[in-house]
Coordinates of C-alpha atoms in Angstrom, one line a residue:
M32 CA 79.4 -79.9 89.0
S33 CA 77.0 -77.0 89.2
V34 CA 75.6 -75.9 92.5
S35 CA 72.1 -76.7 93.6
T36 CA 69.3 -74.4 92.4
T37 CA 68.2 -71.3 94.2
P38 CA 64.9 -69.4 94.0
A39 CA 66.5 -67.0 91.5
T40 CA 67.8 -69.7 89.2
D41 CA 64.6 -71.7 89.5
A42 CA 62.6 -68.6 88.4
L43 CA 64.9 -67.9 85.5
E44 CA 64.8 -71.5 84.3
A45 CA 61.0 -71.5 84.5
L46 CA 60.9 -68.3 82.5
S47 CA 63.3 -69.7 79.9
R48 CA 61.0 -72.8 79.5
R49 CA 58.0 -70.6 78.8
L50 CA 60.1 -68.4 76.4
S51 CA 61.3 -71.6 74.6
A52 CA 57.7 -72.8 74.2
V53 CA 56.6 -69.5 72.6
E54 CA 59.6 -69.4 70.3
G55 CA 59.0 -73.1 69.4
A56 CA 55.4 -72.3 68.5
M57 CA 56.7 -69.4 66.3
G58 CA 59.1 -71.7 64.6
V59 CA 56.4 -74.3 63.7
L60 CA 54.0 -71.5 62.5
S61 CA 56.8 -70.2 60.4
W62 CA 57.3 -73.6 58.9
D63 CA 53.6 -73.9 58.2
R64 CA 53.6 -70.5 56.5
M65 CA 56.4 -71.6 54.1
V66 CA 55.1 -75.1 53.5
M67 CA 51.4 -75.6 54.1
M68 CA 49.6 -72.3 54.5
P69 CA 47.2 -71.2 51.7
P70 CA 48.1 -67.9 50.1
G71 CA 45.2 -66.2 51.6
G72 CA 46.4 -66.8 55.1
G73 CA 49.3 -64.4 55.0
D74 CA 47.7 -61.5 56.8
A75 CA 46.4 -63.6 59.6
R76 CA 49.7 -65.4 60.0
A77 CA 51.5 -62.0 60.1
E78 CA 49.3 -61.0 63.0
Q79 CA 49.9 -64.3 64.8
A80 CA 53.7 -63.9 64.3
A81 CA 53.6 -60.4 65.6
T82 CA 51.6 -61.3 68.7
L83 CA 53.9 -64.2 69.6
G84 CA 56.9 -62.0 69.0
V85 CA 55.7 -59.5 71.4
I86 CA 54.9 -62.2 74.0
A87 CA 58.4 -63.5 73.7
H88 CA 59.8 -60.0 74.0
E89 CA 57.8 -59.2 77.0
L90 CA 58.9 -62.4 78.8
L91 CA 62.5 -61.3 78.3
T92 CA 62.1 -57.7 79.2
D93 CA 59.9 -58.1 82.3
P94 CA 61.6 -55.9 85.0
K95 CA 61.9 -58.9 87.3
V96 CA 64.2 -60.6 84.9
E97 CA 66.9 -58.0 85.5
D98 CA 66.5 -58.4 89.3
L99 CA 66.6 -62.2 89.1
L100 CA 69.7 -62.1 86.9
A101 CA 71.5 -59.8 89.3
I102 CA 70.7 -62.1 92.2
A103 CA 71.6 -65.3 90.3
E104 CA 74.8 -63.8 89.0
G105 CA 75.8 -62.9 92.5
E106 CA 75.6 -66.6 93.5
S107 CA 78.2 -69.2 92.9
S108 CA 76.8 -70.9 89.8
T109 CA 79.1 -73.1 87.9
G110 CA 78.9 -75.6 85.0
W111 CA 75.9 -75.4 82.7
R112 CA 74.0 -73.0 85.0
A113 CA 76.7 -70.4 84.8
A114 CA 76.7 -70.7 81.0
N115 CA 72.9 -70.5 81.0
L116 CA 73.0 -67.2 82.9
R117 CA 75.5 -65.8 80.5
E118 CA 73.3 -66.7 77.5
L119 CA 70.2 -65.4 79.2
R120 CA 72.0 -62.2 80.0
R121 CA 73.0 -61.7 76.4
R122 CA 69.4 -62.4 75.1
H123 CA 68.0 -60.1 77.8
A124 CA 70.4 -57.3 76.6
H125 CA 69.2 -57.7 73.0
A126 CA 65.5 -57.7 74.0
T127 CA 65.7 -54.7 76.3
A128 CA 67.4 -52.6 73.7
V129 CA 64.2 -52.7 71.5
P130 CA 60.7 -51.6 72.4
S131 CA 57.8 -54.0 72.0
S132 CA 56.2 -51.8 69.4
L133 CA 59.3 -52.2 67.1
V134 CA 59.3 -56.0 67.7
E135 CA 55.7 -56.2 66.7
A136 CA 56.2 -54.0 63.6
M137 CA 59.2 -56.0 62.5
S138 CA 57.4 -59.3 62.9
R139 CA 54.4 -58.2 60.9
A140 CA 56.5 -56.5 58.2
S141 CA 58.8 -59.6 57.8
A142 CA 55.8 -61.9 57.5
K143 CA 54.2 -59.7 54.9
S144 CA 57.4 -59.2 53.0
E145 CA 58.2 -63.0 52.9
T146 CA 54.7 -63.7 51.5
A147 CA 55.2 -61.0 48.8
W148 CA 58.7 -62.4 48.0
R149 CA 57.1 -65.8 47.1
A150 CA 54.9 -64.2 44.5
A151 CA 57.7 -61.9 43.3
R152 CA 60.2 -64.8 42.9
A153 CA 57.7 -66.9 41.0
A154 CA 57.1 -64.0 38.6
S155 CA 60.7 -62.9 38.6
D156 CA 59.5 -59.4 39.3
Y157 CA 61.5 -57.5 42.0
A158 CA 59.0 -54.6 41.8
M159 CA 56.3 -56.7 43.5
V160 CA 58.3 -56.9 46.7
R161 CA 60.3 -53.7 46.7
E162 CA 58.0 -51.8 49.0
P163 CA 57.6 -54.6 51.6
L164 CA 61.3 -55.0 51.6
A165 CA 61.9 -51.3 52.0
E166 CA 59.8 -51.5 55.2
V167 CA 61.8 -54.4 56.5
V168 CA 65.0 -52.6 55.9
R169 CA 63.7 -49.4 57.5
L170 CA 62.7 -51.3 60.6
T171 CA 65.9 -53.3 60.6
R172 CA 67.9 -50.0 60.7
E173 CA 65.9 -48.9 63.7
T174 CA 66.4 -52.2 65.4
A175 CA 70.2 -52.2 64.7
A176 CA 70.6 -48.7 65.9
A177 CA 68.8 -49.4 69.1
K178 CA 70.8 -52.6 69.8
A179 CA 74.1 -50.9 68.8
A180 CA 73.5 -48.2 71.4
A181 CA 72.6 -50.7 74.1
L182 CA 75.3 -53.2 73.4
G183 CA 78.2 -50.9 72.5
L184 CA 78.5 -52.4 69.0
D185 CA 78.3 -51.0 65.5
P186 CA 74.8 -51.6 64.0
Y187 CA 75.9 -54.5 61.7
A188 CA 77.7 -56.2 64.5
A189 CA 74.6 -55.9 66.7
L190 CA 72.6 -57.8 64.1
L191 CA 75.3 -60.3 63.5
D192 CA 75.3 -61.1 67.3
Q193 CA 71.8 -62.4 66.9
Y194 CA 73.0 -65.1 64.6
E195 CA 76.6 -65.6 65.7
P196 CA 77.1 -64.5 69.4
G197 CA 80.3 -62.6 69.7
G198 CA 80.9 -62.5 65.9
S199 CA 83.5 -59.9 65.0
V200 CA 83.0 -57.8 61.8
P201 CA 86.8 -57.0 61.4
R202 CA 87.6 -60.7 61.8
I203 CA 85.0 -61.6 59.2
E204 CA 86.4 -59.0 56.8
G205 CA 89.9 -60.5 57.3
L206 CA 88.8 -64.0 56.6
F207 CA 86.8 -62.9 53.6
T208 CA 89.8 -60.9 52.2
E209 CA 91.9 -64.1 52.5
L210 CA 89.3 -66.0 50.6
E211 CA 88.8 -63.3 47.9
T212 CA 92.5 -63.4 47.3
A213 CA 93.0 -67.2 47.4
L214 CA 89.9 -68.5 45.6
P215 CA 90.2 -66.9 42.1
P216 CA 93.5 -68.7 41.2
I217 CA 92.1 -72.0 42.5
L218 CA 88.9 -71.4 40.5
E219 CA 90.9 -70.7 37.3
A220 CA 93.1 -73.8 37.8
V221 CA 90.1 -76.0 38.3
L222 CA 88.2 -74.6 35.3
E223 CA 91.2 -75.2 33.1
R224 CA 91.5 -78.8 34.4
Q225 CA 87.8 -79.5 33.8
A226 CA 88.1 -78.1 30.3
R227 CA 90.9 -80.6 29.6
D228 CA 89.0 -83.5 31.2
G229 CA 85.6 -82.8 29.5
D230 CA 82.2 -82.8 31.0
P231 CA 80.6 -85.6 33.1
V232 CA 77.6 -87.4 31.7
M233 CA 74.3 -86.5 33.3
P234 CA 72.1 -89.5 34.1
A235 CA 69.1 -89.8 32.0
G236 CA 65.6 -89.6 33.5
P237 CA 62.8 -89.7 34.1
F238 CA 63.2 -88.8 37.8
P239 CA 59.7 -89.0 39.3
V240 CA 59.3 -86.8 42.4
T241 CA 57.7 -89.8 44.2
Q242 CA 61.0 -91.8 43.8
Q243 CA 63.1 -88.8 44.8
R244 CA 61.1 -88.5 48.0
L245 CA 61.7 -92.2 48.8
L246 CA 65.4 -91.9 48.0
A247 CA 65.6 -88.7 50.2
R248 CA 64.0 -90.4 53.1
E249 CA 66.3 -93.4 52.8
I250 CA 69.4 -91.1 52.7
M251 CA 68.1 -89.1 55.7
T252 CA 67.7 -92.4 57.7
T253 CA 71.3 -93.4 56.6
L254 CA 72.6 -90.1 58.0
G255 CA 70.8 -90.7 61.3
F256 CA 67.6 -88.7 61.0
D257 CA 64.9 -89.8 63.4
F258 CA 61.5 -89.7 61.7
D259 CA 59.8 -90.2 65.0
H260 CA 61.0 -86.7 65.8
G261 CA 60.9 -85.0 62.4
R262 CA 59.5 -85.0 58.9
L263 CA 60.4 -84.1 55.3
D264 CA 58.3 -81.7 53.2
E265 CA 58.7 -79.6 50.1
T266 CA 58.9 -75.8 49.8
L267 CA 60.3 -73.0 47.5
H268 CA 63.4 -72.4 49.6
P269 CA 64.8 -75.4 51.5
F270 CA 65.3 -75.0 55.2
C271 CA 65.3 -76.8 58.5
G272 CA 62.9 -75.6 61.2
G273 CA 60.8 -76.7 64.1
V274 CA 62.2 -77.6 67.5
P275 CA 64.7 -80.3 68.6
D276 CA 62.0 -82.8 69.4
D277 CA 60.0 -82.0 66.2
V278 CA 62.5 -81.1 63.4
R279 CA 61.0 -80.0 60.1
V280 CA 63.3 -80.5 57.1
T281 CA 62.2 -79.1 53.7
T282 CA 63.6 -79.4 50.2
R283 CA 62.6 -78.9 46.6
F284 CA 62.7 -81.5 43.8
S285 CA 62.9 -81.2 40.1
E286 CA 61.8 -83.9 37.7
N287 CA 64.6 -82.9 35.4
G288 CA 67.2 -84.4 37.8
F289 CA 67.9 -85.7 41.2
V290 CA 71.5 -84.3 41.7
S291 CA 70.6 -81.0 43.4
G292 CA 67.6 -82.4 45.4
V293 CA 69.7 -85.1 47.0
M294 CA 72.3 -82.7 48.3
G295 CA 69.7 -80.2 49.4
V296 CA 68.2 -82.9 51.6
I297 CA 71.6 -83.9 53.0
H298 CA 72.4 -80.2 53.8
E299 CA 69.2 -79.7 55.7
T300 CA 69.6 -83.1 57.5
G301 CA 72.9 -81.9 58.8
H302 CA 71.1 -79.0 60.5
A303 CA 68.5 -81.5 61.8
L304 CA 71.1 -83.8 63.3
Y305 CA 72.6 -80.9 65.2
E306 CA 69.2 -79.9 66.6
R307 CA 68.4 -83.5 67.6
G308 CA 71.9 -83.9 69.2
L309 CA 71.5 -80.9 71.5
P310 CA 71.5 -82.2 75.2
A311 CA 68.0 -83.2 76.3
E312 CA 68.7 -82.3 79.9
W313 CA 69.2 -78.6 78.9
R314 CA 66.1 -78.5 76.7
G315 CA 64.2 -75.2 77.1
Q316 CA 67.2 -73.3 78.4
P317 CA 69.4 -70.8 76.5
V318 CA 72.5 -72.9 77.2
G319 CA 70.7 -75.9 75.5
D320 CA 70.2 -74.0 72.2
A321 CA 72.5 -74.3 69.2
R322 CA 75.5 -72.1 69.8
G323 CA 75.0 -70.0 66.7
M324 CA 74.7 -70.2 62.9
V325 CA 78.4 -70.7 62.3
L326 CA 78.3 -74.1 64.0
H327 CA 74.9 -74.7 62.6
E328 CA 76.1 -74.2 59.1
S329 CA 79.2 -76.1 59.8
Q330 CA 77.0 -79.2 60.5
S331 CA 75.0 -78.9 57.3
L332 CA 78.1 -78.2 55.1
L333 CA 80.1 -81.0 56.9
M334 CA 77.4 -83.5 55.8
E335 CA 76.8 -82.0 52.3
M336 CA 80.3 -81.0 51.2
Q337 CA 82.8 -82.9 53.3
A338 CA 81.2 -86.3 54.0
C339 CA 78.7 -86.8 51.2
R340 CA 80.7 -85.5 48.3
S341 CA 83.6 -87.8 49.3
P342 CA 84.4 -90.5 46.8
A343 CA 83.5 -93.1 49.4
F344 CA 80.0 -91.9 50.0
L345 CA 79.3 -91.2 46.3
A346 CA 80.1 -94.9 45.6
H347 CA 77.3 -95.7 48.1
L348 CA 75.0 -93.1 46.6
S349 CA 75.6 -94.6 43.1
G350 CA 74.0 -97.9 44.1
K351 CA 71.1 -96.2 45.8
A352 CA 70.4 -93.9 42.8
K353 CA 70.5 -96.8 40.4
A354 CA 68.0 -98.7 42.5
A355 CA 65.7 -95.7 42.9
F356 CA 65.5 -94.8 39.2
G357 CA 66.5 -98.0 37.4
G358 CA 69.7 -96.4 36.2
D359 CA 72.4 -98.2 34.3
G360 CA 75.5 -97.4 32.4
A361 CA 78.6 -95.2 32.8
A362 CA 76.5 -92.1 33.8
W363 CA 75.5 -93.8 37.0
E364 CA 78.9 -95.0 38.1
P365 CA 80.7 -93.6 41.2
E366 CA 83.4 -91.8 39.2
N367 CA 80.9 -90.0 37.0
L368 CA 78.8 -89.0 40.0
R369 CA 82.0 -87.7 41.7
R370 CA 82.7 -85.5 38.7
I371 CA 79.1 -84.3 38.7
Y372 CA 79.1 -83.5 42.4
T373 CA 82.5 -81.8 42.2
R374 CA 81.7 -79.8 39.0
V375 CA 82.8 -76.2 39.3
E376 CA 81.2 -73.3 37.4
R377 CA 80.4 -69.7 37.6
G378 CA 76.7 -69.9 38.3
F379 CA 73.9 -67.6 39.4
I380 CA 72.4 -69.5 42.3
R381 CA 74.0 -69.7 45.7
V382 CA 72.3 -72.8 46.9
E383 CA 73.5 -74.7 43.8
A384 CA 77.0 -73.3 43.9
D385 CA 80.1 -75.4 44.2
E386 CA 82.5 -75.2 47.2
I387 CA 84.9 -72.9 45.4
T388 CA 82.5 -70.2 44.1
Y389 CA 80.1 -70.4 47.1
P390 CA 82.1 -68.1 49.4
L391 CA 82.1 -65.5 46.7
H392 CA 78.3 -65.5 46.6
V393 CA 78.3 -65.0 50.4
I394 CA 80.9 -62.2 50.2
L395 CA 78.6 -60.3 47.8
R396 CA 75.5 -60.7 50.0
T397 CA 77.4 -59.6 53.0
R398 CA 78.6 -56.5 51.3
L399 CA 75.1 -55.7 50.0
E400 CA 73.3 -56.1 53.3
R401 CA 75.9 -54.0 55.1
A402 CA 75.3 -51.3 52.4
L403 CA 71.5 -51.6 52.8
L404 CA 71.8 -51.2 56.5
S405 CA 74.1 -48.2 56.4
G406 CA 72.0 -46.5 53.7
D407 CA 74.8 -46.5 51.2
L408 CA 72.5 -48.7 49.0
T409 CA 68.8 -48.1 48.6
V410 CA 66.3 -50.9 48.1
A411 CA 65.5 -49.6 44.6
E412 CA 69.2 -49.9 43.7
L413 CA 69.6 -53.5 44.9
P414 CA 69.0 -55.4 41.6
A415 CA 71.6 -53.3 39.7
A416 CA 74.1 -53.5 42.6
W417 CA 73.6 -57.3 42.8
N418 CA 74.2 -57.8 39.1
E419 CA 77.3 -55.6 39.1
G420 CA 78.7 -57.5 42.1
M421 CA 78.1 -60.8 40.4
R422 CA 80.1 -59.6 37.4
T423 CA 82.9 -58.4 39.6
L424 CA 83.2 -61.5 41.9
L425 CA 82.0 -64.3 39.7
G426 CA 82.2 -63.1 36.1
V427 CA 78.5 -63.6 35.4
A428 CA 75.4 -61.4 35.4
P429 CA 71.9 -62.9 36.3
P430 CA 69.5 -62.7 33.4
D431 CA 66.5 -62.0 35.6
D432 CA 65.5 -61.2 39.1
A433 CA 64.6 -64.8 40.1
R434 CA 68.2 -65.8 39.5
G435 CA 69.5 -62.5 40.9
C436 CA 68.4 -60.6 44.0
L437 CA 65.2 -62.6 44.5
Q438 CA 66.8 -66.0 44.9
D439 CA 67.3 -65.9 48.7
I440 CA 64.6 -65.5 51.3
H441 CA 66.7 -64.0 54.0
W442 CA 66.4 -60.2 53.6
Y443 CA 62.7 -60.5 52.7
D444 CA 62.2 -62.5 55.9
G445 CA 64.0 -59.9 58.0
A446 CA 67.3 -61.9 58.4
I447 CA 70.0 -59.3 57.8
G448 CA 73.3 -60.1 59.4
Y449 CA 72.9 -63.9 58.7
F450 CA 74.8 -64.4 55.4
P451 CA 78.4 -64.3 56.7
T452 CA 77.7 -67.4 58.8
Y453 CA 77.4 -69.6 55.7
T454 CA 81.0 -69.2 54.7
L455 CA 82.3 -69.2 58.2
G456 CA 80.4 -72.4 58.6
A457 CA 82.2 -73.9 55.6
L458 CA 85.5 -73.0 57.1
A459 CA 84.5 -74.6 60.4
A460 CA 83.2 -77.7 58.5
A461 CA 86.6 -78.3 56.9
Q462 CA 88.3 -78.0 60.3
L463 CA 85.8 -80.3 62.1
F464 CA 85.7 -83.0 59.4
G465 CA 89.5 -83.1 59.3
A466 CA 89.7 -83.4 63.1
A467 CA 87.0 -86.2 63.1
V468 CA 88.9 -88.2 60.5
A469 CA 92.2 -87.7 62.3
A470 CA 90.6 -89.0 65.5
D471 CA 88.9 -92.0 63.7
R472 CA 90.6 -93.1 60.5
G473 CA 87.8 -95.5 59.8
I474 CA 85.3 -92.8 59.1
P475 CA 85.8 -92.5 55.3
E476 CA 85.5 -96.2 54.8
A477 CA 82.4 -96.3 57.0
L478 CA 80.8 -93.6 54.8
G479 CA 81.4 -95.8 51.8
S480 CA 79.1 -98.4 53.3
G481 CA 76.5 -95.9 54.4
D482 CA 77.5 -96.0 58.0
F483 CA 77.4 -92.5 59.7
T484 CA 77.5 -93.8 63.2
R485 CA 81.3 -93.3 63.6
L486 CA 81.1 -89.7 62.3
L487 CA 78.1 -88.9 64.6
A488 CA 79.9 -90.6 67.5
W489 CA 82.6 -87.9 67.1
L490 CA 80.3 -85.0 66.4
R491 CA 77.9 -85.6 69.3
P492 CA 80.3 -84.9 72.1
N493 CA 82.6 -82.4 70.3
V494 CA 79.9 -80.2 68.8
H495 CA 76.2 -81.1 69.3
E496 CA 76.3 -81.8 73.1
R497 CA 78.3 -78.6 73.7
A498 CA 75.3 -76.6 72.7
S499 CA 75.8 -73.0 73.9
S500 CA 77.9 -74.0 76.9
D501 CA 80.9 -72.0 75.4
T502 CA 81.9 -69.7 72.6
T503 CA 82.1 -70.9 69.0
D504 CA 85.9 -70.4 69.1
A505 CA 86.3 -72.4 72.4
I506 CA 84.2 -75.3 71.0
L507 CA 86.2 -75.3 67.7
E508 CA 89.6 -75.1 69.5
A509 CA 88.7 -77.9 71.8
A510 CA 87.5 -80.0 68.9
T511 CA 90.1 -79.1 66.3
G512 CA 93.1 -77.6 68.1
G513 CA 92.8 -74.2 66.6
P514 CA 90.5 -71.2 66.1
L515 CA 88.4 -70.6 63.0
G516 CA 90.6 -69.9 59.9
T517 CA 90.9 -70.5 56.2
E518 CA 93.8 -72.9 56.1
A519 CA 91.9 -76.2 56.5
F520 CA 89.2 -75.1 53.9
L521 CA 91.7 -74.0 51.3
A522 CA 93.8 -77.2 51.8
H523 CA 90.6 -79.2 51.4
L524 CA 89.8 -77.5 48.1
K525 CA 93.3 -78.1 46.7
R526 CA 93.2 -81.8 47.7
R527 CA 89.8 -82.5 46.2
Y528 CA 89.9 -80.4 43.0
L529 CA 93.6 -80.2 42.0
D530 CA 95.6 -83.0 43.6
G531 CA 93.5 -85.9 42.6

């Protein structure tokens, strides 16, 4: 039990609610920019984002916050209020390290760069966004240096801490080295097996987008998405945004096929379920936010890769897809869908990559963003470095910028330090799903009938409702019995792709 409130904790919790409201408004405006805003609104939206960013920054850096934190930390807070103070202290330290002028400049530059990226990606022309990205990188270096000095971290670790609190760069390097060593032999073995087995048959269309939307909404409902507190829209780069009580899921559809679009929706719905599962009684407080992007990505990848590429769920999806598109024949059968959704290949696009090659995409991006931050790589050199890295890690070279260094939004939107969390999330997803099934052996069978209630019944108390009440490792250890590692993930890959 936590102690009763005091004037200091009351004031800090009131400030946190105001800060949460401002950040929530920023999130919805960001969603609008990427989904609904007309092209001509970019400059106005950049100014709005910059202004709200400064307001949020000023709330956190008000001198009275330090005084209130010192008073509250001297009192005997326990339970969620103690965790809340720890998280607020961490966020306060990040904010006070950076002046408002830099926050404003970074918000404006990121918004302009993201708008330029959309045009550049559509034209497959990196030159169109090179200068805006250079400004984002310059300001990111300033931000990282300021935070590093204040937090006692190296610059990249200071950025990583924004997305994964307490994330350790040496630990990430160690995990990535394990994966870089273990994955190529698995990849070769799987490719050889696929060559012997032959290719799956792709279902024949047409696949009207209208029908894909209906199927997507049906699957989201099956997973547990609440359309009274969320919506589905379409955008260039799928994402989940908004706030816990108004979750905005986006995806993209192609009339050439439904395979990628369905899994994209499932991935983003995993994010949405985490947001909706955060404890309502902690809403508006730092302790009530998602712990970090490792657990966030674990929830999207648990749904997309672990649960919904399982043979049980794919049998369920087979019937739904047949009904949606009038499909018939061997191409629509569960076994063929399983082969499609577990197909492994050396591809160009991260968001379409299979489980085996996906971590290699992330390792490349992590290395490149670290080099950009340190100055070892210039913005002008990025396309060539990207292509060379793809040849080294994946054995393919993108034929154009759209399938190369323009494919991801993150750097152009100012999110440097984010990429490692994708693969760390995949590792966590394997551990969590394994623990869930060990705790409830009926989960796989339930997935086969489109019943996700048993899986959610395990995830809610073990992950979602923990929010930011503890560290990522503590939450994982309590749920799975061990810290984050590669063992469960690699064992999962061998079972799914080589042992069957």
